[in-house]
CSV table of C-alpha atoms and ligand atoms in Angstrom, one decimal:
chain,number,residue,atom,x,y,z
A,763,UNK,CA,26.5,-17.6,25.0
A,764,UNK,CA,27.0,-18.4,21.6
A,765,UNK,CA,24.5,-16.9,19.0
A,766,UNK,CA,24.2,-19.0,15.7
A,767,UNK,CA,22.8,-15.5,13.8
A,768,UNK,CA,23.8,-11.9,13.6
A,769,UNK,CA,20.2,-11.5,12.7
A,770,UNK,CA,16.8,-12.7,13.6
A,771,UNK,CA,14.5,-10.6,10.8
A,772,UNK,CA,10.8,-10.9,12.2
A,773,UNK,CA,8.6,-10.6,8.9
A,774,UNK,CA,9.3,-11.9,5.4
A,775,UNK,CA,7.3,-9.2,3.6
A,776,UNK,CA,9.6,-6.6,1.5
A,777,UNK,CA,11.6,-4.6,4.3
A,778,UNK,CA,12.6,-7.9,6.1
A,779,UNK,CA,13.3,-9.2,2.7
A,780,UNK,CA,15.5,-6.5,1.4
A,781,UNK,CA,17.6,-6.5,4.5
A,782,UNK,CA,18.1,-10.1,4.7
A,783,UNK,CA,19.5,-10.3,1.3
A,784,UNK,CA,21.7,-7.2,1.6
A,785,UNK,CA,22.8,-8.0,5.1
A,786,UNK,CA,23.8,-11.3,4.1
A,787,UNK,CA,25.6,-9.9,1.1
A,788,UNK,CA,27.3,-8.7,3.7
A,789,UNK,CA,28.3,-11.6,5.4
A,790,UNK,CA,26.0,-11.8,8.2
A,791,UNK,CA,24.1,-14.6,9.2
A,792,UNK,CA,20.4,-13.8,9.3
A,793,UNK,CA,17.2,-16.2,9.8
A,794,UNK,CA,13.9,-14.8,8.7
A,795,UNK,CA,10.4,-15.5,10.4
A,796,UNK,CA,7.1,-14.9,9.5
A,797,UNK,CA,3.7,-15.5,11.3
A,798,UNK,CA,1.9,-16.5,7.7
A,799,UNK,CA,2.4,-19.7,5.8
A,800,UNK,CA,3.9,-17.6,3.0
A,801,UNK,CA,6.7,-15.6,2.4
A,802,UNK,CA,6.5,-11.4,1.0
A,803,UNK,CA,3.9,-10.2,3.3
A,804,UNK,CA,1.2,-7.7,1.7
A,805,UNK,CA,2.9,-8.1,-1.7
A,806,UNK,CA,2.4,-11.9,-2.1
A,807,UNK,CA,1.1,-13.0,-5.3
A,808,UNK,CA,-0.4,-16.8,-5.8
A,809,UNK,CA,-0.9,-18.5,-9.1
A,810,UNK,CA,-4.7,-19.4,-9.8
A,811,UNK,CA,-5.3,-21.1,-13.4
A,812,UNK,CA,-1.8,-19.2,-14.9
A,813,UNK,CA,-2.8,-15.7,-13.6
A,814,UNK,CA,-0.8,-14.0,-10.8
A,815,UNK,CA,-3.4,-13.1,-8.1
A,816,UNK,CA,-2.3,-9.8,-5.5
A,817,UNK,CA,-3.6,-11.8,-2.6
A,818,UNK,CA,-3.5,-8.7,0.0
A,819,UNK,CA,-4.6,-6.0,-2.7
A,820,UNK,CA,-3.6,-4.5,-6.3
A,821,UNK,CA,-0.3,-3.4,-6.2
A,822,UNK,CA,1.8,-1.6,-8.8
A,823,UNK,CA,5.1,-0.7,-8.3
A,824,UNK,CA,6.3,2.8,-9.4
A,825,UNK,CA,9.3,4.8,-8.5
A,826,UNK,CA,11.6,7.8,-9.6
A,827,UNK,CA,14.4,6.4,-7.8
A,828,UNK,CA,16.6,5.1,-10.2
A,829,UNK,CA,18.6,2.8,-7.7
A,830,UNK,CA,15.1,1.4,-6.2
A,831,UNK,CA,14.3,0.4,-10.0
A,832,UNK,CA,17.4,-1.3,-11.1
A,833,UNK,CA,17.6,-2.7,-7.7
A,834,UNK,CA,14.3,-4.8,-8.2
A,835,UNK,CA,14.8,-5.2,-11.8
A,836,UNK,CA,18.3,-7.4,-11.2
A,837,UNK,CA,16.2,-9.8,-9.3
A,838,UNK,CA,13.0,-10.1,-11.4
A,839,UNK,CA,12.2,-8.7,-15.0
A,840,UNK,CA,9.4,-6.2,-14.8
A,841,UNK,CA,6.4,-5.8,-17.6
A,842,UNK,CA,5.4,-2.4,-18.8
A,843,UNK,CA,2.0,-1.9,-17.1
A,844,UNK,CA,0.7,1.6,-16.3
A,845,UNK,CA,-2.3,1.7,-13.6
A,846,UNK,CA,-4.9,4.2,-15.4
A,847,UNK,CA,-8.1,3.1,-12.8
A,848,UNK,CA,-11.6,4.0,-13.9
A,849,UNK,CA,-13.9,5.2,-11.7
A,850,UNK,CA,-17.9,3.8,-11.5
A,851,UNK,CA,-19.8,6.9,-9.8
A,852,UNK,CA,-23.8,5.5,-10.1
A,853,UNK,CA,-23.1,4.1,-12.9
A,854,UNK,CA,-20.9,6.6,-15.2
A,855,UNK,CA,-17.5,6.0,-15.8
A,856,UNK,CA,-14.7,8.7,-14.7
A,857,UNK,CA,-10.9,8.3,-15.9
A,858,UNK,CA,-8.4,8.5,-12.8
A,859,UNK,CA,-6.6,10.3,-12.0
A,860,UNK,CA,-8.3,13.7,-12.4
A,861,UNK,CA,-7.2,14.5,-16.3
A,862,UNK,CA,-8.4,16.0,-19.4
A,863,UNK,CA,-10.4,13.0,-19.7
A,864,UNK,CA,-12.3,12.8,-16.2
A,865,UNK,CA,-12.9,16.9,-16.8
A,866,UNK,CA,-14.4,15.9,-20.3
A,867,UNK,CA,-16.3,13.2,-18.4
A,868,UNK,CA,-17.6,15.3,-15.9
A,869,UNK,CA,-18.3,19.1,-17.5
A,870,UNK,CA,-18.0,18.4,-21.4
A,871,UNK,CA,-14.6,20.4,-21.6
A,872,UNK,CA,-12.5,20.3,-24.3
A,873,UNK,CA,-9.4,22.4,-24.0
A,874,UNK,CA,-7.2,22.7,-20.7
A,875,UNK,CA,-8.4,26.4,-20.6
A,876,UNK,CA,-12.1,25.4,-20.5
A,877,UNK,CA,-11.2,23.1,-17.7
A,878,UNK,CA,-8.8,25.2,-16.1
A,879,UNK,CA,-11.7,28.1,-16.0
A,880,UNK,CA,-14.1,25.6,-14.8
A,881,UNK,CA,-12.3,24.2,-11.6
A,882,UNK,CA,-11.5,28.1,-10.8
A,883,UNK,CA,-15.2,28.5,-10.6
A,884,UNK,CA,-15.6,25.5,-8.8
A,885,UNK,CA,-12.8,26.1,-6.4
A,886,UNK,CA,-13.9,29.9,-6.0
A,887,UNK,CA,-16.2,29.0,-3.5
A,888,UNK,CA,-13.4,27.3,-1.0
A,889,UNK,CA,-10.9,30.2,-1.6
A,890,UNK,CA,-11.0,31.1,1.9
A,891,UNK,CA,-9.8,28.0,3.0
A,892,UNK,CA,-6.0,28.9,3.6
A,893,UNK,CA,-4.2,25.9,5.0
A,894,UNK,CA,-6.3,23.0,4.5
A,895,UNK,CA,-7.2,21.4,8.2
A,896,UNK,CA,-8.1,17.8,7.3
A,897,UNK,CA,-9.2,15.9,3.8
A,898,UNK,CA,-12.6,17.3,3.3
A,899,UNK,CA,-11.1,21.0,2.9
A,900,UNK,CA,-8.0,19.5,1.0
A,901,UNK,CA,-9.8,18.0,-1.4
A,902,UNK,CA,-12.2,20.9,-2.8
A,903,UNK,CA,-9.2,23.2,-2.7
A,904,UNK,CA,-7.3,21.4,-5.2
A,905,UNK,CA,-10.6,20.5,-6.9
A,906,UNK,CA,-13.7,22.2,-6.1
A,907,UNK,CA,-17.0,20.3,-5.2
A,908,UNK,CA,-18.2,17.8,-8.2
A,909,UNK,CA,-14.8,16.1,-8.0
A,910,UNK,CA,-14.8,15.8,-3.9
A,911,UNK,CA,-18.5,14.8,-4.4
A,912,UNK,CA,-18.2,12.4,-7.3
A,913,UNK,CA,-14.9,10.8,-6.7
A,914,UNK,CA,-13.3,11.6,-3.7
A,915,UNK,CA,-15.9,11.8,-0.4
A,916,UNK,CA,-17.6,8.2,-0.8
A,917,UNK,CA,-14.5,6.2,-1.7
A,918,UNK,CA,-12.6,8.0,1.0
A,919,UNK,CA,-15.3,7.3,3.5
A,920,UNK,CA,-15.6,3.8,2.7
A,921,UNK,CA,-11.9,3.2,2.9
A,922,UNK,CA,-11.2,4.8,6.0
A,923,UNK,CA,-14.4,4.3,7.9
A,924,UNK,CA,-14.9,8.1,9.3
A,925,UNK,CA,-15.8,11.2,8.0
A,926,UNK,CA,-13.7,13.0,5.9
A,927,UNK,CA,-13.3,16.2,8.0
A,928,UNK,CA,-11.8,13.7,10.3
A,929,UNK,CA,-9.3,12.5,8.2
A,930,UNK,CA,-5.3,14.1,7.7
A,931,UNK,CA,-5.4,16.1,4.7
A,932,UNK,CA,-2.2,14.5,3.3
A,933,UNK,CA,-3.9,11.5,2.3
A,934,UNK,CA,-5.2,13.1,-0.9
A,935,UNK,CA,-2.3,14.5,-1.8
A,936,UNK,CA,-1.5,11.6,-3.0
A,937,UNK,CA,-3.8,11.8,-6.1
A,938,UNK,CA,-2.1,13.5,-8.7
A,939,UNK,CA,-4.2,16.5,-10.7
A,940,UNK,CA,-3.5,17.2,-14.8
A,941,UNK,CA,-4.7,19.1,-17.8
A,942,UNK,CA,-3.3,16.5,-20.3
A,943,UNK,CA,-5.3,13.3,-21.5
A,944,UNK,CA,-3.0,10.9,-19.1
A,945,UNK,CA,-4.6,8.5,-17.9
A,946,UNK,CA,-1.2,7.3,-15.9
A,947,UNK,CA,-2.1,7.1,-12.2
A,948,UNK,CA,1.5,7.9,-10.6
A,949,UNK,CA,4.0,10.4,-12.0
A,950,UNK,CA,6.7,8.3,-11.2
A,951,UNK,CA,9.4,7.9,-14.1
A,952,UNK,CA,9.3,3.4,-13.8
A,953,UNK,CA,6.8,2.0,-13.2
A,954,UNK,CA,5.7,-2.1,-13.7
A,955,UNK,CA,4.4,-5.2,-12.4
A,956,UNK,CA,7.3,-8.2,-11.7
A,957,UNK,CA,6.9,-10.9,-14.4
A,958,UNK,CA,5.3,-14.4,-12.6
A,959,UNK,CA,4.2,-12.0,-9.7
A,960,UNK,CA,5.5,-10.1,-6.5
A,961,UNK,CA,6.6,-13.8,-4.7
A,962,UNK,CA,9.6,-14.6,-7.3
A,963,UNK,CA,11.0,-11.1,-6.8
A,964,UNK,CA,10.9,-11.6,-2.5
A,965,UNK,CA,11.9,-15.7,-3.5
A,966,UNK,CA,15.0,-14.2,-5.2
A,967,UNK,CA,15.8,-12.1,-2.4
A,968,UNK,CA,15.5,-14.4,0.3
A,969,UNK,CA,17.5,-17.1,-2.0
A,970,UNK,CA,20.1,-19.0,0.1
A,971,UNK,CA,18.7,-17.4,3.4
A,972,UNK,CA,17.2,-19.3,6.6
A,973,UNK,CA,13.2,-18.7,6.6
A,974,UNK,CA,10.9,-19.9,8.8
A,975,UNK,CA,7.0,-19.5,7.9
A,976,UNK,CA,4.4,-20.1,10.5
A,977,UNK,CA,6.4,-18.5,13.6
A,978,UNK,CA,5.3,-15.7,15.3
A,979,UNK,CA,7.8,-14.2,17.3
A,980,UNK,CA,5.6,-13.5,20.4
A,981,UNK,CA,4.8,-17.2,20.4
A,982,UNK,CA,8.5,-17.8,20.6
A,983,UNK,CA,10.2,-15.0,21.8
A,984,UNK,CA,12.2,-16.3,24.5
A,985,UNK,CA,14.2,-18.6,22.6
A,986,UNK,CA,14.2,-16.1,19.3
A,987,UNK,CA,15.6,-13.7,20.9
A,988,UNK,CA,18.8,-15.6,22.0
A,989,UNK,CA,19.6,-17.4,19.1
A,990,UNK,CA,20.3,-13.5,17.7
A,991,UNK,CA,22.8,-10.6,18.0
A,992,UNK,CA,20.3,-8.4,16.6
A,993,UNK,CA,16.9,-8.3,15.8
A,994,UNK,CA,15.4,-6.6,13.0
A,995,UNK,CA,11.5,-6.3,13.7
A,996,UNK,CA,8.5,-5.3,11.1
A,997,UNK,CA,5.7,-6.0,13.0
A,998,UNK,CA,3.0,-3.7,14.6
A,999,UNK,CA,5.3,-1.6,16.6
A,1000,UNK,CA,2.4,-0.9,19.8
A,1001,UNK,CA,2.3,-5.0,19.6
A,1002,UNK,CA,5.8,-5.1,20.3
A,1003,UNK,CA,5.5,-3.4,23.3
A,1004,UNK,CA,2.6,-5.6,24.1
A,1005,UNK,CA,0.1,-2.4,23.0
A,1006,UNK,CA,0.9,-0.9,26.7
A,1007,UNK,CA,-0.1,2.8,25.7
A,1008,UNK,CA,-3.2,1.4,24.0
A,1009,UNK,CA,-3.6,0.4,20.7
A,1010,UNK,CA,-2.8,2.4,16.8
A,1011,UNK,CA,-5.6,2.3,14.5
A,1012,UNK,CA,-5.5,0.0,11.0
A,1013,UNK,CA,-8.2,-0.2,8.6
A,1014,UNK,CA,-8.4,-3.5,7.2
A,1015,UNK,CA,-9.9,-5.2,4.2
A,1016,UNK,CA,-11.8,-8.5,3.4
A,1017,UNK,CA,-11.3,-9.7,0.1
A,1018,UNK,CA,-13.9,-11.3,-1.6
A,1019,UNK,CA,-12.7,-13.4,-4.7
A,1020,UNK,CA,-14.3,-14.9,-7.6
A,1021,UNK,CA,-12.8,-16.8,-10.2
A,1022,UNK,CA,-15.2,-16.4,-13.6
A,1023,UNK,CA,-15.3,-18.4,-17.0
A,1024,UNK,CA,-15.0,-15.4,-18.8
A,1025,UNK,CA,-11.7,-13.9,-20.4
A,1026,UNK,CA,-12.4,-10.2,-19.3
A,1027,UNK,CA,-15.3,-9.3,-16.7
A,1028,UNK,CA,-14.1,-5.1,-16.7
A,1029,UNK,CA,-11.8,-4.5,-19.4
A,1030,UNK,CA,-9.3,-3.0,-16.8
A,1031,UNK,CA,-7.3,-3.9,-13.9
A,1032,UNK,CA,-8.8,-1.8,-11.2
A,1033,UNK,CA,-12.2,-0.3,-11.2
A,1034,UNK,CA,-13.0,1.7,-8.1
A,1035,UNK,CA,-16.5,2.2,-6.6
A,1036,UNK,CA,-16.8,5.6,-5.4
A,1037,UNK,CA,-20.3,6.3,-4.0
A,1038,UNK,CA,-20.8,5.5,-0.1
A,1039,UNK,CA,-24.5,2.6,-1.1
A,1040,UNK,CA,-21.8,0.5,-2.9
A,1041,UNK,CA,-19.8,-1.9,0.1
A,1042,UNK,CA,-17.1,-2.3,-1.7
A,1043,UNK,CA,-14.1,0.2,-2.7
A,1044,UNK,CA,-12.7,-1.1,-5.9
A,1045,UNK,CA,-13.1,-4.6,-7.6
A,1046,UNK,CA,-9.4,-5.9,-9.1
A,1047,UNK,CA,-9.0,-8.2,-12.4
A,1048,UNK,CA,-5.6,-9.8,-11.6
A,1049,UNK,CA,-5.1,-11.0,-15.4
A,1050,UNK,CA,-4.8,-7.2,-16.7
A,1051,UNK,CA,-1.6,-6.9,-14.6
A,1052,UNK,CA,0.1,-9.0,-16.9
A,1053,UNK,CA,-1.9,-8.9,-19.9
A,1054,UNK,CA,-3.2,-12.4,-19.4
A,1055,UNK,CA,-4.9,-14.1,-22.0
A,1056,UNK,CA,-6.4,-16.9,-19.7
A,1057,UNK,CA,-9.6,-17.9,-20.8
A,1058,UNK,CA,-10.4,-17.9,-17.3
A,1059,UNK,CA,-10.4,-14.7,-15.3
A,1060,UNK,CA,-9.8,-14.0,-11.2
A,1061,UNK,CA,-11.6,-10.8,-9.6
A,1062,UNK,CA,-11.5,-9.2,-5.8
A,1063,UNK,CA,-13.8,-7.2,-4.5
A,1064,UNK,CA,-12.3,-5.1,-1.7
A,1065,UNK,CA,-14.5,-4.1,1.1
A,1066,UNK,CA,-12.5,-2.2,3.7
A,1067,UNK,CA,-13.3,-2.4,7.7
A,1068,UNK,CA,-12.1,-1.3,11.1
A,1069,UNK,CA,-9.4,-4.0,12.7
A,1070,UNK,CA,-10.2,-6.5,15.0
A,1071,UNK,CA,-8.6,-9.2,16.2
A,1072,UNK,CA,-7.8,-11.6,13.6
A,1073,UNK,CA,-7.3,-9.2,11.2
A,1074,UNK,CA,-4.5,-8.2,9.6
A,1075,UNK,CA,-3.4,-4.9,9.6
A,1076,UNK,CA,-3.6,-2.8,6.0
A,1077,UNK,CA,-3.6,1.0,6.4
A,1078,UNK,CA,-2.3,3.0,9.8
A,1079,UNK,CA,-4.7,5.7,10.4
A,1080,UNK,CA,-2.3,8.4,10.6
A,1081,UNK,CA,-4.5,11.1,12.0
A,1082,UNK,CA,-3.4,13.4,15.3
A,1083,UNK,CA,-4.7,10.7,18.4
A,1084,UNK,CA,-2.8,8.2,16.3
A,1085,UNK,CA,0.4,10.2,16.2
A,1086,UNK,CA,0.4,11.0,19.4
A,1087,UNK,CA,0.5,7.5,20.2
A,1088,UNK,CA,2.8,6.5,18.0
A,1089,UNK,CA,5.5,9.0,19.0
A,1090,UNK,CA,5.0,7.1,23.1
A,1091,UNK,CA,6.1,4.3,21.4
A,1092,UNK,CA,8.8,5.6,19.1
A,1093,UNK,CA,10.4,6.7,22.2
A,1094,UNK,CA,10.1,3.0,23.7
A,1095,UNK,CA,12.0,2.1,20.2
A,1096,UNK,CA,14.6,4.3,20.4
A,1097,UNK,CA,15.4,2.7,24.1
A,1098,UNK,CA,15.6,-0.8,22.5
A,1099,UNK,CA,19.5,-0.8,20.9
A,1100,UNK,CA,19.8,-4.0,19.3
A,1101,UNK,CA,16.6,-3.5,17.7
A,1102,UNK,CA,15.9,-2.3,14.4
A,1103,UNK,CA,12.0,-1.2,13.8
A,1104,UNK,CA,11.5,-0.9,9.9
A,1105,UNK,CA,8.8,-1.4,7.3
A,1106,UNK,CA,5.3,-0.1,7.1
A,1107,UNK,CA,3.9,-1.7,10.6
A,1108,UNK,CA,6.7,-1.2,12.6
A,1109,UNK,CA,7.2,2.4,11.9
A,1110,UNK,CA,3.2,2.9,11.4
A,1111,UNK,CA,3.7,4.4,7.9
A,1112,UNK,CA,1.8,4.5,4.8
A,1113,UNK,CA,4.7,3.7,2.8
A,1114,UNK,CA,4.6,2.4,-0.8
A,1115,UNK,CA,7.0,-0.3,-1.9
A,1116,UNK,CA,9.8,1.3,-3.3
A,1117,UNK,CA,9.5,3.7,0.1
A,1118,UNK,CA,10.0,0.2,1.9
A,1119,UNK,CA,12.8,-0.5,-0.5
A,1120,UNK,CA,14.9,2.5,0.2
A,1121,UNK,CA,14.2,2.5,3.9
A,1122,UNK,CA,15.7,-1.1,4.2
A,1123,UNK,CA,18.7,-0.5,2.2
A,1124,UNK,CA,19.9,3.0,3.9
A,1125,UNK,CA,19.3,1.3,7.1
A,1126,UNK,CA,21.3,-1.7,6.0
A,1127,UNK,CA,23.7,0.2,5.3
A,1128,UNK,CA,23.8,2.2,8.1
A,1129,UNK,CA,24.2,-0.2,10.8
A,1130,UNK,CA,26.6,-3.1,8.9
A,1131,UNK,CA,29.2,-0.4,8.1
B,1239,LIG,P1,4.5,-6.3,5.3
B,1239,LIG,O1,4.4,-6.7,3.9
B,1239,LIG,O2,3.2,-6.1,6.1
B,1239,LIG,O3,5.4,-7.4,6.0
B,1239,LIG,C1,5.4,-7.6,7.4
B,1239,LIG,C2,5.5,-9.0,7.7
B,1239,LIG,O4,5.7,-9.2,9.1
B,1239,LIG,C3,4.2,-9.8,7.4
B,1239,LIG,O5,4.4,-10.8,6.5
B,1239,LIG,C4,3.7,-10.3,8.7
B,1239,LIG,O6,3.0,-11.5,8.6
B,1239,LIG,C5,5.0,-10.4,9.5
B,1239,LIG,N1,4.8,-10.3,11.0
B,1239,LIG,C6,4.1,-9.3,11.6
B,1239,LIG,N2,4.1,-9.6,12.9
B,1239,LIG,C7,4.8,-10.8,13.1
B,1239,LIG,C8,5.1,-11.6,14.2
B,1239,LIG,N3,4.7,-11.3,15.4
B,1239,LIG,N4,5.8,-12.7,14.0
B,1239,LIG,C9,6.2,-13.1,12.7
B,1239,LIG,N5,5.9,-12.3,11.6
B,1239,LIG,C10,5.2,-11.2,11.8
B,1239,LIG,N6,2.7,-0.2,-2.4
B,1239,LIG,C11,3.0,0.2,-3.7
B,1239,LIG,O7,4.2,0.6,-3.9
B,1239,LIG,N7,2.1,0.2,-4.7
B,1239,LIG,C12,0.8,-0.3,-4.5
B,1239,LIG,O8,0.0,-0.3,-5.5
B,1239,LIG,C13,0.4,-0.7,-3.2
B,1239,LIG,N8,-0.8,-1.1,-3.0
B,1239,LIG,C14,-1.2,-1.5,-1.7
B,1239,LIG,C15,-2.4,-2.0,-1.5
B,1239,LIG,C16,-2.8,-2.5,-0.3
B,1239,LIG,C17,-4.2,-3.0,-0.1
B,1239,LIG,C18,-1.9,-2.4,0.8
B,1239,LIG,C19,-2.3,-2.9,2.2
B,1239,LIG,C20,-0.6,-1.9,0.6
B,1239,LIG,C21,-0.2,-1.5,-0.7
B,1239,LIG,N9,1.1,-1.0,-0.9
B,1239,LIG,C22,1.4,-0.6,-2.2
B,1239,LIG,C23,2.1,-0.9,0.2
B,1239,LIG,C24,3.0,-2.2,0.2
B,1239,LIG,O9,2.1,-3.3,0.5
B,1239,LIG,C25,4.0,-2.0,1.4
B,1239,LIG,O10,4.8,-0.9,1.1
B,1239,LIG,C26,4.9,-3.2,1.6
B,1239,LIG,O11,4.3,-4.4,1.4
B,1239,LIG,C27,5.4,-3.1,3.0
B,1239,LIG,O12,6.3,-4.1,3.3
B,1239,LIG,P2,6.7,-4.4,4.8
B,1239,LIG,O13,7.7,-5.5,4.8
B,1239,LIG,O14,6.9,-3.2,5.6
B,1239,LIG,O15,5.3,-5.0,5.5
B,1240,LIG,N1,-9.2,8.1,-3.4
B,1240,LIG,C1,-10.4,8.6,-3.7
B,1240,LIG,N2,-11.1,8.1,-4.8
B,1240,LIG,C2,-10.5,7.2,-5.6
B,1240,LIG,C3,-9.2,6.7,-5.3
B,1240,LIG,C4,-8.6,7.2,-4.1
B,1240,LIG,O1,-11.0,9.5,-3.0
B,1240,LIG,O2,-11.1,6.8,-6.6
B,1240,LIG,C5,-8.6,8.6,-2.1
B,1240,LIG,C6,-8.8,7.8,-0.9
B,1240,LIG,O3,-8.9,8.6,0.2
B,1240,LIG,C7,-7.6,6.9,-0.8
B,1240,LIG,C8,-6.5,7.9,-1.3
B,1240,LIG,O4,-7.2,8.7,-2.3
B,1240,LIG,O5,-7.3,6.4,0.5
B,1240,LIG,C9,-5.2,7.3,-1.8
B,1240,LIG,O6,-5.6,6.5,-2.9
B,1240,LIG,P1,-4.6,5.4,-3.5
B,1240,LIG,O7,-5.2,4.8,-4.7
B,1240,LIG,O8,-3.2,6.0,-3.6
B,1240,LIG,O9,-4.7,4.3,-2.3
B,1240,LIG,P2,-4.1,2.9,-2.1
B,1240,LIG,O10,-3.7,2.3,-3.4
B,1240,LIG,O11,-2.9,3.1,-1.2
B,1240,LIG,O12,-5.2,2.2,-1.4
């Protein structure tokens, strides 16, 4: 049988993407599908009244991997913005991440001794806890109990739906911790948002290729899966396998957008809500991204909620049940030789975009030399 592409690439978000453009670089044929009416997945960004709106969520690019950063930047200029959220606790406002200026906010310290002597006391009480078993302990290890109680517990609740004893300790981790007045959220050496939005950098990767919105593979699978080689799939990996061990966790999100006649409704780009009474987890002013100086402005409330069925899938909920089940089908995966499983749903990771980025192009690599 003849097959018109080396390969069929299920999902145009950044891993499908990435390895359509190198692949085809490489002189393969590949066609691209997507279930959504739009190309670049979670990162898709859509112009409302000139400002770049994150449709699926804020998201800031950041990485110390040089190659990742002049890899994106030779498709798509990027601007020079920093994320430095603020945190609304009842009504006070908290710099993130924890820094001189949150411990000034939240004790009246001054120097990084008097804050360095005041989370000691505050972690003093926790010093038995050894090897942290889940997020609760994690988090007043490395910070003691006003910052887990403040900052940390109601946010973290809200977002992943369950208690925070419940929840894998690596999660926080993530958060960086530092006794200099930084507001700078990551620690990564680049960091930026792509200049006219996330959509022209995936555009310019997917330029010249075959793309096919509004296709879901399962609808068509039969006759996908012979006009292919290979198939190159960044779906939900338990859907794959038609969710025959049960089905992984997600936490998803509703988005609740407004678009004001104001120029500037918060004076920052993300704001996060972190006491439990307040629905939402964070509320996003796209224009700050970039800068904007709309007179207009667009804001989204995110208000985070278990998966059901037409939802789409956000976060994996990487805890030990979920694991477990993930590993069943990792072994189906491994069965499946003409198959590639990349990208944050297929492999059920919480991986950030320039994690996505170097996945793809290793594994491009990898199999088309
Ligand atoms: P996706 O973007 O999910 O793409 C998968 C695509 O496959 C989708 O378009 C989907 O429609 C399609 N698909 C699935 N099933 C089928 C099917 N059956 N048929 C056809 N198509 C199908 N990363 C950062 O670096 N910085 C951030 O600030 C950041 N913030 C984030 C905020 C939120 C709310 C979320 C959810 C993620 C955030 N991320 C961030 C992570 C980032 O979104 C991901 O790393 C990246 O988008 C993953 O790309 P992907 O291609 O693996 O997945
Ligand atoms: N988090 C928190 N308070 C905050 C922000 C984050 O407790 O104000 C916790 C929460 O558990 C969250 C995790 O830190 O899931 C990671 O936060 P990050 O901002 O990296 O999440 P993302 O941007 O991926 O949603």
């Amino acid at each position: 049988m003849v097959r018109a592409y080396d390969y069929l690439i299920v999902g145009a978000g950044l891993y499908g993407a990435v390895f359509a453009h190198e692949a085809t670089k490489r002189g393969k044929k590949c066609l691209v599908i997507d279930k959504r009416n739009h190309i670049a997945g979670n990162i898709y960004t859509e112009n409302v009244e000139g400002i770049n709106v994150h449709k699926y969520g804020a998201h800031i690019f950041h990485t110390s991997n040089k190659e990742v950063w002049d890899y994106v930047n030779s498709f798509v200029e990027f601007n020079r913005f920093t994320n430095s959220p603020v945190a609304n606790y009842k009504g006070n406002l908290y710099n993130l991440p924890f820094n001189m200026n949150t411990f000034y906010q939240l004790w009246g310290v001054k120097t990084p001794q008097e804050a360095q002597a005041k989370i000691d006391e505050q972690r003093a009480e926790y010093a038995h806890i050894t090897e942290p078993k889940n997020l609760e302990e994690q988090a007043l290890v490395l910070g003691g109990k006003d910052i887990y109680e403040k900052l940390i517990k109601g946010y973290t609740e809200k977002q992943w739906g369950r208690p925070a004893k419940e929840l894998p300790a690596f999660i926080i981790r993530r958060l960086p911790f530092r006794f200099t007045f930084d507001n700078n959220y990551f620690n990564d050496t680049y960091q930026g948002i792509p200049i006219g939005g996330y959509t022209k950098l995936v555009e310019k990767l997917l330029e010249g290729i075959e793309v096919r919105t509004k296709t879901n593979y399962f609808k068509y699978k039969a006759e996908l899966d012979q006009l292919a080689h290979k198939i190159v799939y960044t779906g939900k990996i338990d859907e794959f396998f038609d969710y025959r061990f049960g089905k992984l966790e997600y936490r998803s999100l509703h988005f609740e957008n407004e678009l004001l006649d104001t120029p500037n409704y918060q004076g920052n780009a993300v704001v996060n809500y972190t006491e439990r009474e307040v629905p939402y987890t964070r509320i996003i002013e796209h224009k700050h991204f970039e800068f904007g100086a709309q007179e207009k402005t667009y804001i989204t409330r995110e208000y985070p909620h278990e998966l059901s069925k037409n939802d789409e899938p956000y976060y994996p909920v990487n805890d030990s049940i979920n694991q477990a089940l993930l590993a069943q089908y990792q072994e189906l995966a491994q069965s499946q030789a003409d198959i590639v499983f990349g990208g944050r749903l297929a492999e059920y990771k919480y991986y950030d975009m320039h994690q996505v980025i170097e996945k793809a192009l290793r594994k491009v690599t990898q199999i088309t030399e």
